[in-house]
PDB file of C-alpha atoms and ligand atoms in Angstrom:
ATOM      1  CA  UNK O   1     -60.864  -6.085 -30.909  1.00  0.00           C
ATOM      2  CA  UNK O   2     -58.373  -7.831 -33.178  1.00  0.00           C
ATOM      3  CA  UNK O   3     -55.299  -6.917 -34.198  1.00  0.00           C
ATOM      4  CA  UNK O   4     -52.379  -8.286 -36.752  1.00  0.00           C
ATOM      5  CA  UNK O   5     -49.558 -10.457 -35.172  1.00  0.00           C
ATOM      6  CA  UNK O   6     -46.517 -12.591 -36.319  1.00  0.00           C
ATOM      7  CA  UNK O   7     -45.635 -15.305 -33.960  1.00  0.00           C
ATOM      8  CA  UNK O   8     -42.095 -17.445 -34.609  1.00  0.00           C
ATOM      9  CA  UNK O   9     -43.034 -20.655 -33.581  1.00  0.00           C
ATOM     10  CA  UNK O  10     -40.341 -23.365 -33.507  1.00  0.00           C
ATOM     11  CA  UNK O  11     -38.494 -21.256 -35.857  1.00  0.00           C
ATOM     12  CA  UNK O  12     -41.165 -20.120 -38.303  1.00  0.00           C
ATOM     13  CA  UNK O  13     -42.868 -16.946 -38.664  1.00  0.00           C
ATOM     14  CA  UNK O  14     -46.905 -17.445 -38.484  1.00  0.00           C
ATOM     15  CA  UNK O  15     -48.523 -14.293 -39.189  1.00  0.00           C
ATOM     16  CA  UNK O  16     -51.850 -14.237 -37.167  1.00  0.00           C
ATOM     17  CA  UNK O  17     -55.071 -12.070 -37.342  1.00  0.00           C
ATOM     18  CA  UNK O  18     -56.132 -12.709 -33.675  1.00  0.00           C
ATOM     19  CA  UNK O  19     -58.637 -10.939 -30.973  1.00  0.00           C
ATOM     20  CA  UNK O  20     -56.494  -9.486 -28.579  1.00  0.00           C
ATOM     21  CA  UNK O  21     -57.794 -11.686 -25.623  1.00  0.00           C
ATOM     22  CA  UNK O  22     -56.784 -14.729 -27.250  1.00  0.00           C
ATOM     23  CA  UNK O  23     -54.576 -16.660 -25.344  1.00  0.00           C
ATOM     24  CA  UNK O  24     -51.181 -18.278 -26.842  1.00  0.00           C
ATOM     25  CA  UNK O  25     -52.302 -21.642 -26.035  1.00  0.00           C
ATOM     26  CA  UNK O  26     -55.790 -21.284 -28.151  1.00  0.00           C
ATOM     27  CA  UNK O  27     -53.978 -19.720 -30.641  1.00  0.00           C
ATOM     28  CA  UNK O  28     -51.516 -22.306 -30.957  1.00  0.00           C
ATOM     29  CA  UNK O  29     -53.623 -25.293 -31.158  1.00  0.00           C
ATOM     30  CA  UNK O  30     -56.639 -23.556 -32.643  1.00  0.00           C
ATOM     31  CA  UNK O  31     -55.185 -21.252 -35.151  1.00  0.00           C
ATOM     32  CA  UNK O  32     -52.050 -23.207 -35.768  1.00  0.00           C
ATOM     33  CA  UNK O  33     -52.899 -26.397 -35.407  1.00  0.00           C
ATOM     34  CA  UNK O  34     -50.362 -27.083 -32.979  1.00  0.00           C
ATOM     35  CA  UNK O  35     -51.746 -29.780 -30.389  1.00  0.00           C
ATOM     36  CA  UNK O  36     -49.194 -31.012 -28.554  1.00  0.00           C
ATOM     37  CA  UNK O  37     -49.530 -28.066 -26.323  1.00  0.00           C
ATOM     38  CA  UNK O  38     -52.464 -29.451 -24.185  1.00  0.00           C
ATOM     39  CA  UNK O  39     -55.146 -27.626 -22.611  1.00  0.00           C
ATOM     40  CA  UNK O  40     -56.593 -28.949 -18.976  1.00  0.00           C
ATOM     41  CA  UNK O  41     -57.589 -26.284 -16.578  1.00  0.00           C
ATOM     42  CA  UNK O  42     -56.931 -23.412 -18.853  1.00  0.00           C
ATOM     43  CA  UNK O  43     -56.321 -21.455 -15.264  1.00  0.00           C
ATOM     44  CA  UNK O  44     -52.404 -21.753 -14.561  1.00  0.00           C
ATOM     45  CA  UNK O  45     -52.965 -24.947 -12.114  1.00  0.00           C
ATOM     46  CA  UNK O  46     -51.906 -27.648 -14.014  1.00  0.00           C
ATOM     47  CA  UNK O  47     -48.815 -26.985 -16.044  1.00  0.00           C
ATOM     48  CA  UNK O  48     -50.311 -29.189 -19.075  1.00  0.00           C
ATOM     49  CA  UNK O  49     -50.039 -25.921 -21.114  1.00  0.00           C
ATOM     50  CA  UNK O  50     -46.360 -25.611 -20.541  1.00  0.00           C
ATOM     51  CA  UNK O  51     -44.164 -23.423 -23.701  1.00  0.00           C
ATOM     52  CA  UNK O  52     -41.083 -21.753 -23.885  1.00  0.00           C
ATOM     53  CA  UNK O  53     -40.633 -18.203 -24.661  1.00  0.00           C
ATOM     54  CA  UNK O  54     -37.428 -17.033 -25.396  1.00  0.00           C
ATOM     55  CA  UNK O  55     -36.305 -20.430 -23.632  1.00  0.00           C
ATOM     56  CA  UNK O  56     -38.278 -19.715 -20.041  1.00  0.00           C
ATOM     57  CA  UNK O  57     -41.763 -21.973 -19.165  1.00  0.00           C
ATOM     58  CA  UNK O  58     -44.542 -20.341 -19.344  1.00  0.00           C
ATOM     59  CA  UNK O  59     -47.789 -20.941 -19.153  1.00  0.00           C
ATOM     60  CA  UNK O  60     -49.783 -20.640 -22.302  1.00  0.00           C
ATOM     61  CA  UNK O  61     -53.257 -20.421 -20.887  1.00  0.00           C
ATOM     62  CA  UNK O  62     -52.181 -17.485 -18.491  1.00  0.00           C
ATOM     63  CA  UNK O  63     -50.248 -15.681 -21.697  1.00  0.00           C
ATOM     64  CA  UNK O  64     -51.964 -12.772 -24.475  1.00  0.00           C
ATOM     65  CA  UNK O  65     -50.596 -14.333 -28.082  1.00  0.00           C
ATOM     66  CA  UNK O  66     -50.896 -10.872 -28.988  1.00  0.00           C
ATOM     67  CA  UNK O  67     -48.112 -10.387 -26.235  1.00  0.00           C
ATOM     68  CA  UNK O  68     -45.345 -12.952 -27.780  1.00  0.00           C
ATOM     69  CA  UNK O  69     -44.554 -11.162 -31.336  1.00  0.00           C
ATOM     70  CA  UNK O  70     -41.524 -10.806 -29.781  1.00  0.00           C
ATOM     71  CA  UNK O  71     -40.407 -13.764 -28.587  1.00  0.00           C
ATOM     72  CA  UNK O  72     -39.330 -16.730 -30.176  1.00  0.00           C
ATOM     73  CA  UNK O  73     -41.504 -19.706 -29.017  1.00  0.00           C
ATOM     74  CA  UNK O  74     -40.653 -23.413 -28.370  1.00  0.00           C
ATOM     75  CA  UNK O  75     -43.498 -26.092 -28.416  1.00  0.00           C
ATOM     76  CA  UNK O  76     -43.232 -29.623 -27.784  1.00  0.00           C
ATOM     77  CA  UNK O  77     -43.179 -30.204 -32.092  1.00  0.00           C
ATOM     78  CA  UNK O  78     -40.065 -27.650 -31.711  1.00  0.00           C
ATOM     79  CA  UNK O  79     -38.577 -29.779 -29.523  1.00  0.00           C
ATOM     80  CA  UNK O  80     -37.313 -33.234 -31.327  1.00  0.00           C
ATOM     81  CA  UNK O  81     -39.113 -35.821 -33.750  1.00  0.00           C
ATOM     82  CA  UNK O  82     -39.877 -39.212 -33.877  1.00  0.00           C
ATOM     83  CA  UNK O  83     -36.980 -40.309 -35.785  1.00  0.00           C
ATOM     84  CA  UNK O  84     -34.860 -38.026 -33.399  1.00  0.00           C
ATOM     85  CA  UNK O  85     -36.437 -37.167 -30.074  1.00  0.00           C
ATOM     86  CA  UNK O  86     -34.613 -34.730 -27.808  1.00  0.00           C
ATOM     87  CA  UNK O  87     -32.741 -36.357 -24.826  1.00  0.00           C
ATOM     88  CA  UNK O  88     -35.405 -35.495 -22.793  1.00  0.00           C
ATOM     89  CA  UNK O  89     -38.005 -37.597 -24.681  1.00  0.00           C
ATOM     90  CA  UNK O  90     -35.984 -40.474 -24.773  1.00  0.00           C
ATOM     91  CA  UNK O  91     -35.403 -40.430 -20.828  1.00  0.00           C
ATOM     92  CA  UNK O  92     -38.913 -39.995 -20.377  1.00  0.00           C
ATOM     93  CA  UNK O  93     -39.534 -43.021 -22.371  1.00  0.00           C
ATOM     94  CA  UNK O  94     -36.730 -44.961 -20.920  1.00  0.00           C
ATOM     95  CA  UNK O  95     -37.777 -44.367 -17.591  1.00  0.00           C
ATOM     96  CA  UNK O  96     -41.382 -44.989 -18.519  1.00  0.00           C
ATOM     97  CA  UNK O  97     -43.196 -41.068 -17.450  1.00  0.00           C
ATOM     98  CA  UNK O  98     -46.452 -41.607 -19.098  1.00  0.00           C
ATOM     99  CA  UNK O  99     -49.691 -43.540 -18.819  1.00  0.00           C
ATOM    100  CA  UNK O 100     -52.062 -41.230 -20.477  1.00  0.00           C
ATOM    101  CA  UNK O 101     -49.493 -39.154 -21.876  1.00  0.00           C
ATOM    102  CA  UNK O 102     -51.814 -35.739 -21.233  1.00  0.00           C
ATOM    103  CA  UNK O 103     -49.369 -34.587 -18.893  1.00  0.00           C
ATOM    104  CA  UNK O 104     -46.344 -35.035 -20.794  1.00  0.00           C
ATOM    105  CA  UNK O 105     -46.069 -32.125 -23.348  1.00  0.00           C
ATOM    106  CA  UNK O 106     -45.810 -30.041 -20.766  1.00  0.00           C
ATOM    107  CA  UNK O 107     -43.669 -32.032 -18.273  1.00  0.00           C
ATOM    108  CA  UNK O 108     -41.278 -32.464 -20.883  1.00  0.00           C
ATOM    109  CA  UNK O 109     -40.973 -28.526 -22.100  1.00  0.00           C
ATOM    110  CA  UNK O 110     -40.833 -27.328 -17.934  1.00  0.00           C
ATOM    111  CA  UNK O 111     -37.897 -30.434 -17.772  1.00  0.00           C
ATOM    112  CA  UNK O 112     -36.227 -28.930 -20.711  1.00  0.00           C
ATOM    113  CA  UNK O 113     -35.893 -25.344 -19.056  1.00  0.00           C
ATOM    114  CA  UNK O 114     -34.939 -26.658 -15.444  1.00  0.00           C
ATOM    115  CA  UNK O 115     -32.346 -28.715 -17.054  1.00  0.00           C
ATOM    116  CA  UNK O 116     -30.908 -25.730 -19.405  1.00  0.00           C
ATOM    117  CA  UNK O 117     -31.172 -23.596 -15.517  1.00  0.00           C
ATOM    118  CA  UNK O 118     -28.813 -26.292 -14.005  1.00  0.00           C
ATOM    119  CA  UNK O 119     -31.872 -26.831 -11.225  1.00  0.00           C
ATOM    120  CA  UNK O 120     -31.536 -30.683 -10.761  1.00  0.00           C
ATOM    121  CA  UNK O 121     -29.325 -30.996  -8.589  1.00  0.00           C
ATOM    122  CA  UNK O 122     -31.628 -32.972  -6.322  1.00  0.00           C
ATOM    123  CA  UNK O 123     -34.594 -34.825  -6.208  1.00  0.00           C
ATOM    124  CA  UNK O 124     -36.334 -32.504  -4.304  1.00  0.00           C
ATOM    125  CA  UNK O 125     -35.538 -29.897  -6.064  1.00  0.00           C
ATOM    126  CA  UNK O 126     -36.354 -31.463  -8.789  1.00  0.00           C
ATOM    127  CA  UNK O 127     -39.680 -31.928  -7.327  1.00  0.00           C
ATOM    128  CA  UNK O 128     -39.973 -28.136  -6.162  1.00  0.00           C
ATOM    129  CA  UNK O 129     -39.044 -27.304  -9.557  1.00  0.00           C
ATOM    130  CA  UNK O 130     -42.021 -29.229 -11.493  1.00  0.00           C
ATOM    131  CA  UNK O 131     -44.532 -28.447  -8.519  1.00  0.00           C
ATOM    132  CA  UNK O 132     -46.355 -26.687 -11.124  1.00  0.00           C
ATOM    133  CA  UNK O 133     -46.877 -29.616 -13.480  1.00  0.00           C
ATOM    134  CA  UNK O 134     -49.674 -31.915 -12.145  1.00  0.00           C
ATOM    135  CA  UNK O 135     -50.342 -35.688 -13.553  1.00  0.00           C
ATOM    136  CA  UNK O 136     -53.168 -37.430 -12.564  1.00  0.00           C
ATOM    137  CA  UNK O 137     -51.990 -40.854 -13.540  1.00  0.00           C
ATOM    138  CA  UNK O 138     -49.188 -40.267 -10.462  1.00  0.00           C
ATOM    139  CA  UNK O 139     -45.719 -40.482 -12.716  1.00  0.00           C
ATOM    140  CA  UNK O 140     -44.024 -37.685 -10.434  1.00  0.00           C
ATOM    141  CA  UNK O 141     -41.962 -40.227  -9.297  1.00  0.00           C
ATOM    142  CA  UNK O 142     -40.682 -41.864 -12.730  1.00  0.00           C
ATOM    143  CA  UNK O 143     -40.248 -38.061 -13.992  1.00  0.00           C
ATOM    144  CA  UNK O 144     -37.904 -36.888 -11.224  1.00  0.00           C
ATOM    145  CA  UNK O 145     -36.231 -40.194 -11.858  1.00  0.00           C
ATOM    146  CA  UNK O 146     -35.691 -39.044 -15.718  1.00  0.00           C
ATOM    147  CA  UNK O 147     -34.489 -35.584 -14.716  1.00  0.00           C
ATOM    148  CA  UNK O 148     -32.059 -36.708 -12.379  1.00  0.00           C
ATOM    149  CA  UNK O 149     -30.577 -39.081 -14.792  1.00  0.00           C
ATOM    150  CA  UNK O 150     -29.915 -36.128 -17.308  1.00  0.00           C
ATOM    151  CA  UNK O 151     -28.624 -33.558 -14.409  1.00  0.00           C
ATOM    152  CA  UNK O 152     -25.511 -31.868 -15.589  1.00  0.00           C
ATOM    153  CA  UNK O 153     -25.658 -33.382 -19.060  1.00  0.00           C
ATOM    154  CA  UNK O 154     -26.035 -30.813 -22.048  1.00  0.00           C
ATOM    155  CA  UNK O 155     -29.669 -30.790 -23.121  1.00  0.00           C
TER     156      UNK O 155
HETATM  157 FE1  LIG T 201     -52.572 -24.017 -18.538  1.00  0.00          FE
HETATM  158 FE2  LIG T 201     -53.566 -25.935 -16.946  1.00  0.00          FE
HETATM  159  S1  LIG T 201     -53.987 -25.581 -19.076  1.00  0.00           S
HETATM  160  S2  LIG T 201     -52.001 -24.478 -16.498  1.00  0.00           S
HETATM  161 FE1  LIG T 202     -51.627 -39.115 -17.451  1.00  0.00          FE
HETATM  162 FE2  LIG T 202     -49.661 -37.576 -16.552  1.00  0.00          FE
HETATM  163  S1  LIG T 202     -49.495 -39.409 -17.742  1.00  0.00           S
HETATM  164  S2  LIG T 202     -51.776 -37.161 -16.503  1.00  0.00           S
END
């Protein structure tokens, strides 16, 4: 069955016609061209799918885009550009987070939210926080490292 939905992505309204078991993160980088959202499980184990709805993480692979007309969503291109990145892209690049880079979309959008939740307080907590965000090329270590450095600043 599909049905008629607007989604406001990084502040723009995207009217979609969309089956109604499409999720968010198919319809964002299918339908909307939007690929910085990455998809690898597409089963809510590996965090690379990471958005922010109404400012919280979620995982776009696990969420119905016919479920978000409500809700203003965040993606990585919502985030900051390449002539000015957010604060969080710039630590990750200072403190050198990526080797493939798959990972990173969604590192960077769950970093985002745990900074804005004042949840950095530690590094493991840090670490409990982004439990859900997996990279294979092993840069937990640099990421906490980023996050830290930003704890208690504005984001
Ligand atoms: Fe969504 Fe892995 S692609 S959690
Ligand atoms: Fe390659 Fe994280 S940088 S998976």
């Amino acid at each position: 069955m599909e049905t008629d939905v607007v989604l406001r992505v990084n502040g723009v309204e995207r009217p979609l016609r969309v089956d109604t078991r499409v999720t968010l993160l198919d319809a964002l980088r299918d339908l909307l061209g939007l690929t910085g959202t990455k998809k690898g499980c597409d089963q809510g184990a590996c965090g690379a799918c990471t958005v922010h709805l109404d400012g919280r993480p979620v995982l776009a692979c696990l969420t119905l885009a016919a479920r978000c007309a409500d809700a203003g969503i965040t993606t990585i291109e919502g985030l900051g550009t390449a002539a000015e990145p957010h604060p969080v892209q710039e630590a990750f690049v200072r403190h050198d987070c990526l080797q493939c880079g798959f990972c990173t979309p969604g590192q960077i959008m769950s970093a985002v939210a745990l900074l804005a939740e004042g949840r950095a307080g530690s590094d493991a907590e840090v670490r409990e926080r982004m439990s859900g965000n997996l990279c294979r090329c092993g840069a937990h270590p640099r990421i906490v490292a980023a996050i830290r450095e930003l704890a208690g600043a504005r984001v």
